[in-house]
């Protein structure tokens, strides 16, 4: 048994882990944990209930609910969502004392579908990390809690058809165990007996003792002593209190009992523990056998399990590729015009850095072959001639970003917009009827270089010394590369970005 502490990163009040579970021994958390089985199945024991969770099933491990997980013969993939009570309890004070149960066999199909969709959405937000994904995750967890509270809360006095099943009766007992754990945490510093808790629950001493041992593998005194020992750790590590004073503070009747149980759980004498770890934070972990799952496999699983959620996120963060076909014979301009909103973007003074590549492209004065909302293809050849020289420009700017850019008033605002735009875009230019060797020079500005250029253009230049100015200039320079393509008939060039970017591509036939 172990109170496994959850450490949340940064300002995110959740923690998500997706793993293959081999064995996760009996433990509990101070915060609620939601388990979503993506693949295979897994055995779960929580409180008085043992059940097999299959792919698509959801289980709630309530605050301080003892539970364990183990694998079956079938490989599994399990998503575990821990919810920071310190954050969400401000909004839902009853959350600390609630007991939730998702009955996959008899529960509300609509409610279960909502839970599955929200869990998959949270996982995709974590993987994709799109614009403002933190706020979206926090909002999804709010909806998750609301859904649990409205359809999956168990009350001890509740009756009806659902209350007649064996599993429901066992869940009521599990809820009692959770209340027992809460009561121990609230009263461990004084003399506390199982008889007191049995009376509180309206059960016989013998029956209460039996369900504790049967459900957890520990007796009441073991659990009480563990909670007391756990409470002594901060005093051992961060104070100079004597062991006798520490023992008394948490309810041990004698220092020898404190020492005995401390050694049982922490595997060393408290004085040795102080000497080794004093002033440090010790992260205790159960002897869990877990293997992390790769993001690719998680996405594949969500695609199979919740197709619409997968499609919504992939569609949101990776646009359909722009495919442009170019024939070797120039027959005149074709395609659409550059969008009016993009023209508005480039005309604004605050966006002048974004417009530089396009203006250089236009200054070449070449004949237009193809144009679209975010690309253009030109040539120096005349109509009817075979194409031997091409110039291509691409911008990763969609209509939504263009709307934002058209409202930008300052370079600082521009930085904010560029930094939060994570949409992926890919252009595929297919050249048909092109034979020979072609030299290709590529000039690309990605999001990081664009942001660097904007920052350097503000007011920093006057404060930089010569060396700093040179470093800033080099860091903001575009990536330039060149190569040769050999083609017998057809060839393709791909231009792709993650976030705002621009690329100039110059294609020239090598004449022997």
CSV table of C-alpha atoms in Angstrom, one decimal:
chain,number,residue,atom,x,y,z
A,1,UNK,CA,0.0,0.0,0.0
A,2,UNK,CA,1.3,3.5,-0.9
A,3,UNK,CA,-0.1,7.0,-1.0
A,4,UNK,CA,1.3,7.8,-4.4
A,5,UNK,CA,1.7,11.5,-4.8
A,6,UNK,CA,0.9,13.1,-8.1
A,7,UNK,CA,3.2,16.0,-9.2
A,8,UNK,CA,1.6,18.3,-11.7
A,9,UNK,CA,3.8,20.1,-14.2
A,10,UNK,CA,3.6,23.9,-14.5
A,11,UNK,CA,0.2,25.4,-14.3
A,12,UNK,CA,-1.7,22.4,-15.7
A,13,UNK,CA,-4.1,21.0,-13.0
A,14,UNK,CA,-4.1,17.5,-14.6
A,15,UNK,CA,-1.6,14.8,-15.4
A,16,UNK,CA,-2.1,12.3,-18.3
A,17,UNK,CA,-0.2,9.1,-18.7
A,18,UNK,CA,-0.9,6.5,-21.3
A,19,UNK,CA,0.8,3.2,-20.6
A,20,UNK,CA,0.8,-0.6,-21.0
A,21,UNK,CA,0.0,-1.9,-17.5
A,22,UNK,CA,1.7,-5.1,-16.4
A,23,UNK,CA,1.3,-4.8,-12.6
A,24,UNK,CA,0.3,-1.8,-10.5
A,25,UNK,CA,0.2,-2.9,-6.8
A,26,UNK,CA,-2.3,-1.6,-4.3
A,27,UNK,CA,-2.0,2.2,-3.9
A,28,UNK,CA,-4.1,5.4,-3.6
A,29,UNK,CA,-3.9,9.1,-4.5
A,30,UNK,CA,-5.0,12.3,-2.7
A,31,UNK,CA,-6.7,13.2,-6.0
A,32,UNK,CA,-9.2,11.5,-8.2
A,33,UNK,CA,-8.0,9.4,-11.1
A,34,UNK,CA,-9.9,8.4,-14.2
A,35,UNK,CA,-8.9,5.3,-16.2
A,36,UNK,CA,-9.8,4.9,-19.8
A,37,UNK,CA,-8.9,1.6,-21.5
A,38,UNK,CA,-7.9,2.3,-25.2
A,39,UNK,CA,-6.8,-1.2,-26.2
A,40,UNK,CA,-7.1,-4.7,-24.8
A,41,UNK,CA,-8.3,-5.2,-21.2
A,42,UNK,CA,-7.0,-4.9,-17.7
A,43,UNK,CA,-7.9,-6.2,-14.3
A,44,UNK,CA,-8.9,-3.5,-11.8
A,45,UNK,CA,-9.4,-4.0,-8.0
A,46,UNK,CA,-10.8,-1.0,-6.2
A,47,UNK,CA,-12.3,-1.2,-2.7
A,48,UNK,CA,-14.6,-4.2,-2.6
A,49,UNK,CA,-14.9,-4.5,-6.4
A,50,UNK,CA,-12.8,-6.5,-8.8
A,51,UNK,CA,-13.6,-6.2,-12.5
A,52,UNK,CA,-12.3,-6.6,-16.0
A,53,UNK,CA,-12.1,-3.4,-17.9
A,54,UNK,CA,-12.3,-3.8,-21.7
A,55,UNK,CA,-11.3,-1.5,-24.5
A,56,UNK,CA,-13.6,1.6,-24.3
A,57,UNK,CA,-14.3,1.1,-20.6
A,58,UNK,CA,-13.9,3.9,-18.1
A,59,UNK,CA,-13.4,3.6,-14.3
A,60,UNK,CA,-13.1,6.3,-11.6
A,61,UNK,CA,-10.6,5.9,-8.8
A,62,UNK,CA,-12.0,8.2,-6.2
A,63,UNK,CA,-9.9,10.3,-3.8
A,64,UNK,CA,-8.0,8.0,-1.4
A,65,UNK,CA,-9.7,4.9,-2.8
A,66,UNK,CA,-7.3,1.9,-2.6
A,67,UNK,CA,-6.9,0.3,-6.0
A,68,UNK,CA,-4.6,-1.9,-8.1
A,69,UNK,CA,-4.3,-2.9,-11.8
A,70,UNK,CA,-2.9,-5.9,-13.5
A,71,UNK,CA,-2.6,-7.2,-17.1
A,72,UNK,CA,-4.4,-10.1,-18.7
A,73,UNK,CA,-3.1,-12.3,-21.5
A,74,UNK,CA,-4.2,-9.6,-24.0
A,75,UNK,CA,-1.9,-6.6,-24.4
A,76,UNK,CA,-3.4,-3.3,-23.1
A,77,UNK,CA,-3.1,0.4,-23.5
A,78,UNK,CA,-4.5,2.5,-20.6
A,79,UNK,CA,-5.0,6.3,-20.3
A,80,UNK,CA,-4.7,7.6,-16.7
A,81,UNK,CA,-6.0,11.1,-16.0
A,82,UNK,CA,-5.2,12.6,-12.5
A,83,UNK,CA,-7.2,15.7,-11.6
A,84,UNK,CA,-5.6,18.2,-9.2
A,85,UNK,CA,-8.1,18.6,-6.4
A,86,UNK,CA,-6.4,21.8,-5.2
A,87,UNK,CA,-7.5,23.5,-8.4
A,88,UNK,CA,-10.9,21.9,-9.1
A,89,UNK,CA,-12.1,21.8,-5.5
A,90,UNK,CA,-12.4,25.6,-5.6
A,91,UNK,CA,-15.2,25.1,-8.1
A,92,UNK,CA,-16.7,21.9,-6.8
A,93,UNK,CA,-16.3,21.8,-2.9
A,94,UNK,CA,-18.3,18.6,-2.8
A,95,UNK,CA,-15.7,16.9,-5.1
A,96,UNK,CA,-13.6,15.9,-2.1
A,97,UNK,CA,-16.4,13.9,-0.5
A,98,UNK,CA,-18.1,12.6,-3.7
A,99,UNK,CA,-18.0,8.9,-4.8
A,100,UNK,CA,-18.3,8.2,-8.5
A,101,UNK,CA,-18.9,4.9,-10.3
A,102,UNK,CA,-19.2,4.4,-14.0
A,103,UNK,CA,-21.3,1.3,-14.5
A,104,UNK,CA,-20.4,0.2,-18.1
A,105,UNK,CA,-23.1,-2.4,-18.2
A,106,UNK,CA,-26.1,-0.6,-16.8
A,107,UNK,CA,-25.0,3.1,-16.8
A,108,UNK,CA,-26.4,5.8,-19.0
A,109,UNK,CA,-25.1,5.2,-22.6
A,110,UNK,CA,-25.3,8.9,-23.3
A,111,UNK,CA,-23.3,9.8,-20.2
A,112,UNK,CA,-20.7,7.1,-21.0
A,113,UNK,CA,-20.4,8.4,-24.5
A,114,UNK,CA,-19.8,11.9,-23.2
A,115,UNK,CA,-17.1,10.6,-20.8
A,116,UNK,CA,-15.3,8.7,-23.6
A,117,UNK,CA,-15.4,11.7,-26.0
A,118,UNK,CA,-14.0,14.0,-23.3
A,119,UNK,CA,-11.2,11.6,-22.4
A,120,UNK,CA,-10.3,11.2,-26.0
A,121,UNK,CA,-10.4,14.9,-26.6
A,122,UNK,CA,-8.1,15.6,-23.6
A,123,UNK,CA,-5.6,13.0,-24.9
A,124,UNK,CA,-5.6,14.6,-28.4
A,125,UNK,CA,-5.1,18.1,-26.9
A,126,UNK,CA,-2.1,16.7,-24.9
A,127,UNK,CA,-0.7,15.2,-28.1
A,128,UNK,CA,-1.4,18.0,-30.5
A,129,UNK,CA,-0.7,21.0,-28.2
A,130,UNK,CA,-2.7,23.3,-30.4
A,131,UNK,CA,-3.4,27.0,-29.7
A,132,UNK,CA,-4.5,27.5,-26.1
A,133,UNK,CA,-4.6,23.8,-25.5
A,134,UNK,CA,-4.1,24.3,-21.8
A,135,UNK,CA,-7.4,26.2,-21.5
A,136,UNK,CA,-9.2,23.6,-23.6
A,137,UNK,CA,-8.0,20.8,-21.4
A,138,UNK,CA,-9.0,22.6,-18.2
A,139,UNK,CA,-12.5,23.2,-19.8
A,140,UNK,CA,-12.8,19.6,-20.8
A,141,UNK,CA,-12.0,18.4,-17.2
A,142,UNK,CA,-14.7,20.8,-15.9
A,143,UNK,CA,-17.2,19.1,-18.3
A,144,UNK,CA,-15.9,15.7,-17.2
A,145,UNK,CA,-16.6,16.6,-13.5
A,146,UNK,CA,-20.0,18.0,-14.4
A,147,UNK,CA,-20.9,14.8,-16.3
A,148,UNK,CA,-19.7,12.6,-13.4
A,149,UNK,CA,-21.7,14.6,-10.8
A,150,UNK,CA,-24.9,14.6,-12.9
A,151,UNK,CA,-25.0,10.9,-13.7
A,152,UNK,CA,-22.4,8.8,-11.9
A,153,UNK,CA,-22.4,9.8,-8.2
A,154,UNK,CA,-23.3,7.2,-5.6
A,155,UNK,CA,-25.1,8.0,-2.4
A,156,UNK,CA,-25.2,5.5,0.4
A,157,UNK,CA,-28.9,5.9,0.8
A,158,UNK,CA,-29.7,5.6,-2.9
A,159,UNK,CA,-32.0,2.7,-3.8
A,160,UNK,CA,-33.9,1.5,-6.8
A,161,UNK,CA,-33.1,-1.1,-9.6
A,162,UNK,CA,-29.4,-0.2,-9.9
A,163,UNK,CA,-29.0,-0.6,-6.2
A,164,UNK,CA,-30.0,-4.3,-6.3
A,165,UNK,CA,-27.0,-5.6,-8.2
A,166,UNK,CA,-24.1,-7.2,-6.5
A,167,UNK,CA,-21.6,-4.8,-8.1
A,168,UNK,CA,-23.7,-1.8,-6.8
A,169,UNK,CA,-23.7,-3.3,-3.3
A,170,UNK,CA,-20.0,-3.7,-3.5
A,171,UNK,CA,-19.6,-0.1,-4.7
A,172,UNK,CA,-21.5,1.0,-1.7
A,173,UNK,CA,-19.0,-0.8,0.5
A,174,UNK,CA,-16.2,0.8,-1.5
A,175,UNK,CA,-17.7,4.2,-0.8
A,176,UNK,CA,-17.7,3.2,2.9
A,177,UNK,CA,-14.0,2.4,2.7
A,178,UNK,CA,-13.3,5.8,1.1
A,179,UNK,CA,-15.1,7.5,4.0
A,180,UNK,CA,-13.0,5.4,6.4
A,181,UNK,CA,-9.8,6.7,4.8
A,182,UNK,CA,-11.1,10.3,4.9
A,183,UNK,CA,-12.0,9.8,8.6
A,184,UNK,CA,-8.6,8.4,9.4
A,185,UNK,CA,-6.8,11.3,7.8
A,186,UNK,CA,-9.0,13.7,9.8
A,187,UNK,CA,-8.5,12.0,13.1
A,188,UNK,CA,-5.2,10.0,13.1
A,189,UNK,CA,-3.5,12.3,15.6
A,190,UNK,CA,-5.8,11.0,18.5
A,191,UNK,CA,-6.7,7.6,19.7
A,192,UNK,CA,-8.8,6.1,17.0
A,193,UNK,CA,-10.5,2.7,17.0
A,194,UNK,CA,-12.2,0.6,14.3
A,195,UNK,CA,-15.2,0.4,16.6
A,196,UNK,CA,-15.7,4.1,16.2
A,197,UNK,CA,-15.7,3.9,12.5
A,198,UNK,CA,-18.0,0.9,12.5
A,199,UNK,CA,-20.5,2.8,14.6
A,200,UNK,CA,-20.3,5.7,12.2
A,201,UNK,CA,-21.1,3.5,9.3
A,202,UNK,CA,-23.8,1.5,11.1
A,203,UNK,CA,-21.9,-1.8,10.7
A,204,UNK,CA,-20.8,-4.4,13.2
A,205,UNK,CA,-17.1,-4.4,14.2
A,206,UNK,CA,-16.6,-7.9,12.8
A,207,UNK,CA,-18.2,-7.0,9.4
A,208,UNK,CA,-16.2,-3.7,9.1
A,209,UNK,CA,-13.0,-5.6,9.9
A,210,UNK,CA,-13.8,-8.2,7.4
A,211,UNK,CA,-14.5,-5.9,4.4
A,212,UNK,CA,-11.3,-3.9,5.2
A,213,UNK,CA,-9.1,-7.0,5.1
A,214,UNK,CA,-10.9,-8.6,2.2
A,215,UNK,CA,-10.7,-5.4,0.1
A,216,UNK,CA,-7.2,-4.0,0.8
A,217,UNK,CA,-5.1,-6.9,2.2
A,218,UNK,CA,-4.4,-4.8,5.3
A,219,UNK,CA,-6.2,-4.6,8.6
A,220,UNK,CA,-7.4,-1.3,10.1
A,221,UNK,CA,-4.4,-0.8,12.4
A,222,UNK,CA,-2.0,-1.3,9.4
A,223,UNK,CA,-3.7,1.5,7.5
A,224,UNK,CA,-3.9,3.8,10.5
A,225,UNK,CA,-0.2,3.3,11.3
A,226,UNK,CA,0.7,3.9,7.6
A,227,UNK,CA,-1.2,7.2,7.6
A,228,UNK,CA,0.5,8.3,10.8
A,229,UNK,CA,4.0,7.4,9.4
A,230,UNK,CA,3.2,9.2,6.2
A,231,UNK,CA,2.4,12.3,8.2
A,232,UNK,CA,5.8,12.2,10.0
A,233,UNK,CA,7.9,12.3,6.9
A,234,UNK,CA,7.8,16.2,6.5
A,235,UNK,CA,8.7,16.5,10.2
A,236,UNK,CA,11.6,14.0,9.9
A,237,UNK,CA,13.0,15.8,6.8
A,238,UNK,CA,12.3,19.4,7.5
A,239,UNK,CA,12.5,19.9,11.2
A,240,UNK,CA,14.9,19.1,14.0
A,241,UNK,CA,12.2,17.7,16.3
A,242,UNK,CA,13.1,14.7,18.4
A,243,UNK,CA,11.6,11.4,17.4
A,244,UNK,CA,9.6,11.2,20.6
A,245,UNK,CA,7.9,14.6,19.8
A,246,UNK,CA,7.2,13.5,16.3
A,247,UNK,CA,5.7,10.2,17.4
A,248,UNK,CA,3.4,11.9,19.9
A,249,UNK,CA,2.3,14.5,17.3
A,250,UNK,CA,0.8,11.9,15.0
A,251,UNK,CA,-0.8,9.7,17.6
A,252,UNK,CA,1.8,6.9,18.4
A,253,UNK,CA,1.6,5.9,22.0
A,254,UNK,CA,5.4,5.2,22.2
A,255,UNK,CA,8.4,6.2,20.1
A,256,UNK,CA,9.3,2.5,19.6
A,257,UNK,CA,6.0,1.9,17.8
A,258,UNK,CA,6.7,4.9,15.6
A,259,UNK,CA,10.2,3.7,14.8
A,260,UNK,CA,8.9,0.1,14.1
A,261,UNK,CA,6.3,1.3,11.6
A,262,UNK,CA,8.5,3.9,10.0
A,263,UNK,CA,11.1,1.2,9.2
A,264,UNK,CA,8.3,-1.0,7.9
A,265,UNK,CA,7.2,1.5,5.3
A,266,UNK,CA,10.3,3.5,4.6
A,267,UNK,CA,12.9,0.7,5.0
A,268,UNK,CA,15.2,2.6,7.4
A,269,UNK,CA,15.3,4.2,10.8
A,270,UNK,CA,13.8,7.8,10.8
A,271,UNK,CA,17.2,9.3,12.0
A,272,UNK,CA,19.0,7.6,9.0
A,273,UNK,CA,16.2,8.8,6.7
A,274,UNK,CA,16.7,12.4,8.0
A,275,UNK,CA,20.4,12.1,7.5
A,276,UNK,CA,20.1,10.8,3.9
A,277,UNK,CA,17.2,12.9,2.6
A,278,UNK,CA,17.0,15.9,5.0
A,279,UNK,CA,15.7,19.1,3.3
A,280,UNK,CA,14.8,17.2,0.1
A,281,UNK,CA,11.5,16.2,-1.6
A,282,UNK,CA,11.4,12.4,-1.8
A,283,UNK,CA,9.1,11.0,-4.5
A,284,UNK,CA,7.7,7.6,-3.4
A,285,UNK,CA,6.5,5.4,-6.2
A,286,UNK,CA,4.9,2.0,-6.0
A,287,UNK,CA,6.7,-0.9,-7.6
A,288,UNK,CA,4.5,-0.5,-10.6
A,289,UNK,CA,5.4,-2.2,-13.9
A,290,UNK,CA,4.3,0.2,-16.6
A,291,UNK,CA,5.6,0.9,-20.1
A,292,UNK,CA,4.8,4.3,-21.7
A,293,UNK,CA,3.0,4.2,-25.0
A,294,UNK,CA,4.3,6.2,-28.0
A,295,UNK,CA,2.2,9.2,-29.3
A,296,UNK,CA,1.7,7.5,-32.7
A,297,UNK,CA,0.2,4.4,-31.1
A,298,UNK,CA,-2.1,6.5,-28.9
A,299,UNK,CA,-3.4,8.5,-31.9
A,300,UNK,CA,-3.9,5.3,-33.8
A,301,UNK,CA,-5.9,3.9,-30.9
A,302,UNK,CA,-8.1,7.0,-30.6
A,303,UNK,CA,-8.7,6.9,-34.3
A,304,UNK,CA,-10.1,3.4,-33.9
A,305,UNK,CA,-11.9,4.1,-30.7
A,306,UNK,CA,-13.3,7.6,-31.3
A,307,UNK,CA,-13.1,8.4,-35.0
A,308,UNK,CA,-14.9,11.7,-34.9
A,309,UNK,CA,-12.7,13.0,-32.1
A,310,UNK,CA,-9.5,12.0,-34.0
A,311,UNK,CA,-10.9,13.6,-37.2
A,312,UNK,CA,-11.8,16.8,-35.5
A,313,UNK,CA,-8.3,17.3,-34.1
A,314,UNK,CA,-6.3,16.2,-37.1
A,315,UNK,CA,-8.6,18.3,-39.3
A,316,UNK,CA,-8.1,21.3,-37.0
A,317,UNK,CA,-4.3,21.2,-36.7
A,318,UNK,CA,-3.3,19.7,-40.1
A,319,UNK,CA,-5.1,21.1,-43.1
A,320,UNK,CA,-5.7,19.0,-46.2
A,321,UNK,CA,-2.6,19.3,-48.4
A,322,UNK,CA,-2.6,21.8,-51.2
A,323,UNK,CA,-1.9,20.0,-54.5
A,324,UNK,CA,-0.8,22.1,-57.4
A,325,UNK,CA,-0.3,20.5,-60.9
A,326,UNK,CA,2.2,22.3,-63.2
A,327,UNK,CA,2.4,21.4,-66.9
A,328,UNK,CA,5.7,21.9,-68.8
A,329,UNK,CA,4.0,24.0,-71.5
A,330,UNK,CA,3.1,27.5,-70.3
A,331,UNK,CA,-0.4,28.3,-71.5
A,332,UNK,CA,-1.1,31.4,-69.5
A,333,UNK,CA,-2.3,32.3,-66.0
A,334,UNK,CA,-4.6,29.9,-64.2
A,335,UNK,CA,-5.9,29.4,-60.7
A,336,UNK,CA,-7.4,31.8,-58.2
A,337,UNK,CA,-6.2,35.2,-57.1
A,338,UNK,CA,-4.4,35.8,-53.9
A,339,UNK,CA,-7.2,36.3,-51.3
A,340,UNK,CA,-8.3,39.8,-50.5
A,341,UNK,CA,-7.8,39.2,-46.8
A,342,UNK,CA,-4.1,38.1,-47.5
A,343,UNK,CA,-3.6,41.3,-49.4
A,344,UNK,CA,-4.9,43.2,-46.3
A,345,UNK,CA,-2.4,41.3,-44.2
A,346,UNK,CA,0.5,42.3,-46.3
A,347,UNK,CA,-0.6,45.9,-46.6
A,348,UNK,CA,-0.5,46.5,-42.8
A,349,UNK,CA,2.6,48.2,-41.4
A,350,UNK,CA,2.7,45.9,-38.4
A,351,UNK,CA,3.0,42.9,-40.7
A,352,UNK,CA,5.7,44.3,-43.0
A,353,UNK,CA,8.2,41.5,-42.0
A,354,UNK,CA,5.7,38.9,-43.3
A,355,UNK,CA,5.3,40.8,-46.5
A,356,UNK,CA,9.0,41.0,-47.4
A,357,UNK,CA,9.3,37.6,-49.2
A,358,UNK,CA,6.1,38.3,-51.2
A,359,UNK,CA,7.4,41.7,-52.3
A,360,UNK,CA,10.7,40.3,-53.4
A,361,UNK,CA,8.9,37.6,-55.3
A,362,UNK,CA,6.7,40.3,-57.0
A,363,UNK,CA,9.7,42.5,-57.9
A,364,UNK,CA,11.0,39.8,-60.2
A,365,UNK,CA,8.2,40.8,-62.5
A,366,UNK,CA,7.7,37.3,-63.9
A,367,UNK,CA,4.6,36.0,-65.7
A,368,UNK,CA,2.0,34.4,-63.5
A,369,UNK,CA,1.2,30.7,-64.1
A,370,UNK,CA,-0.9,29.7,-61.1
A,371,UNK,CA,-2.1,31.4,-58.0
A,372,UNK,CA,-4.1,30.4,-54.9
A,373,UNK,CA,-5.1,31.9,-51.5
A,374,UNK,CA,-1.6,31.1,-50.1
A,375,UNK,CA,0.7,30.3,-53.0
A,376,UNK,CA,1.8,31.6,-56.4
A,377,UNK,CA,3.9,30.2,-59.3
A,378,UNK,CA,5.6,32.4,-61.9
A,379,UNK,CA,8.0,32.1,-64.8
A,380,UNK,CA,10.2,34.2,-66.9
A,381,UNK,CA,9.2,32.3,-70.0
A,382,UNK,CA,6.5,33.6,-72.3
A,383,UNK,CA,3.2,32.0,-73.2
A,384,UNK,CA,3.7,29.0,-75.4
A,385,UNK,CA,7.3,28.4,-74.4
A,386,UNK,CA,8.5,25.3,-72.6
A,387,UNK,CA,9.0,26.0,-68.9
A,388,UNK,CA,12.7,26.0,-67.9
A,389,UNK,CA,12.5,28.4,-65.0
A,390,UNK,CA,9.9,28.6,-62.2
A,391,UNK,CA,9.5,30.7,-59.1
A,392,UNK,CA,7.2,29.5,-56.3
A,393,UNK,CA,6.1,31.1,-53.1
A,394,UNK,CA,4.1,29.5,-50.3
A,395,UNK,CA,2.6,30.9,-47.1
A,396,UNK,CA,1.2,28.8,-44.2
A,397,UNK,CA,-1.6,31.3,-43.6
A,398,UNK,CA,-5.3,30.1,-43.5
A,399,UNK,CA,-8.4,32.3,-43.4
A,400,UNK,CA,-8.6,32.2,-39.6
A,401,UNK,CA,-5.0,33.4,-39.1
A,402,UNK,CA,-5.4,36.0,-41.8
A,403,UNK,CA,-8.4,37.4,-39.9
A,404,UNK,CA,-6.2,37.7,-36.8
A,405,UNK,CA,-3.4,39.2,-38.7
A,406,UNK,CA,-5.7,41.8,-40.3
A,407,UNK,CA,-6.4,43.1,-36.9
A,408,UNK,CA,-2.8,43.3,-35.6
A,409,UNK,CA,-1.9,46.9,-34.6
A,410,UNK,CA,1.7,46.4,-33.2
A,411,UNK,CA,4.7,44.1,-33.6
A,412,UNK,CA,4.1,42.8,-30.0
A,413,UNK,CA,0.6,41.7,-31.0
A,414,UNK,CA,2.1,40.1,-34.1
A,415,UNK,CA,4.4,38.1,-32.0
A,416,UNK,CA,1.5,36.8,-29.9
A,417,UNK,CA,-0.4,35.7,-33.0
A,418,UNK,CA,2.5,34.0,-34.7
A,419,UNK,CA,3.6,32.2,-31.5
A,420,UNK,CA,0.2,30.6,-30.9
A,421,UNK,CA,-0.5,29.5,-34.5
A,422,UNK,CA,0.4,25.8,-34.7
A,423,UNK,CA,-1.6,24.6,-37.7
A,424,UNK,CA,0.3,22.3,-40.0
A,425,UNK,CA,0.2,22.8,-43.8
A,426,UNK,CA,1.7,21.0,-46.7
A,427,UNK,CA,2.0,22.0,-50.4
A,428,UNK,CA,2.7,19.4,-53.1
A,429,UNK,CA,3.8,20.8,-56.5
A,430,UNK,CA,3.6,18.1,-59.2
A,431,UNK,CA,5.5,18.9,-62.3
A,432,UNK,CA,4.3,17.1,-65.4
A,433,UNK,CA,6.3,16.7,-68.6
A,434,UNK,CA,9.5,18.0,-67.1
A,435,UNK,CA,12.6,16.0,-68.2
A,436,UNK,CA,16.2,16.7,-67.4
A,437,UNK,CA,18.1,18.0,-64.5
A,438,UNK,CA,16.8,20.9,-62.4
A,439,UNK,CA,18.6,23.0,-59.8
A,440,UNK,CA,16.3,23.9,-56.9
A,441,UNK,CA,17.1,26.7,-54.4
A,442,UNK,CA,14.9,27.0,-51.4
A,443,UNK,CA,14.6,30.0,-49.1
A,444,UNK,CA,12.5,29.3,-46.0
A,445,UNK,CA,11.5,31.3,-43.0
A,446,UNK,CA,9.9,29.2,-40.3
A,447,UNK,CA,7.9,30.5,-37.3
A,448,UNK,CA,10.9,30.8,-34.9
A,449,UNK,CA,12.9,32.8,-37.4
A,450,UNK,CA,9.9,35.1,-38.1
A,451,UNK,CA,9.5,35.7,-34.4
A,452,UNK,CA,13.2,36.5,-34.1
A,453,UNK,CA,13.0,39.0,-36.9
A,454,UNK,CA,10.0,40.7,-35.4
A,455,UNK,CA,11.6,41.0,-32.0
A,456,UNK,CA,14.8,42.4,-33.5
A,457,UNK,CA,12.8,45.0,-35.4
A,458,UNK,CA,11.2,46.5,-32.4
A,459,UNK,CA,13.5,48.6,-30.2
A,460,UNK,CA,16.2,46.2,-29.3
A,461,UNK,CA,18.6,47.1,-32.0
A,462,UNK,CA,19.6,50.4,-30.4
A,463,UNK,CA,20.5,48.5,-27.2
A,464,UNK,CA,22.6,45.7,-28.8
A,465,UNK,CA,26.3,45.9,-29.1
A,466,UNK,CA,28.0,44.8,-32.4
A,467,UNK,CA,28.4,41.2,-31.3
A,468,UNK,CA,24.8,40.9,-30.1
A,469,UNK,CA,23.5,42.5,-33.2
A,470,UNK,CA,25.4,40.0,-35.4
A,471,UNK,CA,24.1,37.1,-33.4
A,472,UNK,CA,20.6,38.4,-33.7
A,473,UNK,CA,20.9,38.9,-37.4
A,474,UNK,CA,22.3,35.4,-38.0
A,475,UNK,CA,19.6,33.8,-35.8
A,476,UNK,CA,16.9,35.5,-37.9
A,477,UNK,CA,18.3,34.7,-41.3
A,478,UNK,CA,16.2,32.3,-43.5
A,479,UNK,CA,17.3,28.8,-44.2
A,480,UNK,CA,18.7,28.5,-47.7
A,481,UNK,CA,19.4,25.2,-49.4
A,482,UNK,CA,20.0,24.0,-52.9
A,483,UNK,CA,20.0,20.7,-54.7
A,484,UNK,CA,19.5,19.0,-58.1
A,485,UNK,CA,16.4,17.0,-59.2
A,486,UNK,CA,16.7,14.6,-62.1
A,487,UNK,CA,13.5,13.8,-63.8
A,488,UNK,CA,12.5,11.7,-66.8
A,489,UNK,CA,9.0,13.0,-67.1
A,490,UNK,CA,7.5,14.0,-63.8
A,491,UNK,CA,8.8,15.3,-60.4
A,492,UNK,CA,7.4,16.7,-57.2
A,493,UNK,CA,8.4,19.3,-54.6
A,494,UNK,CA,6.9,19.5,-51.1
A,495,UNK,CA,6.8,22.7,-49.0
A,496,UNK,CA,5.5,22.1,-45.5
A,497,UNK,CA,5.3,24.1,-42.3
A,498,UNK,CA,4.2,23.7,-38.7
A,499,UNK,CA,3.0,27.2,-37.7
A,500,UNK,CA,3.3,30.3,-39.7
A,501,UNK,CA,6.1,30.1,-42.4
A,502,UNK,CA,7.0,31.2,-45.9
A,503,UNK,CA,9.1,29.6,-48.5
A,504,UNK,CA,10.5,30.8,-51.9
A,505,UNK,CA,11.5,28.0,-54.3
A,506,UNK,CA,13.5,28.7,-57.5
A,507,UNK,CA,13.5,26.0,-60.1
A,508,UNK,CA,15.9,26.2,-63.1
A,509,UNK,CA,16.7,23.7,-65.7
A,510,UNK,CA,20.4,22.9,-66.0
A,511,UNK,CA,21.5,23.4,-69.6
A,512,UNK,CA,24.4,21.1,-70.7
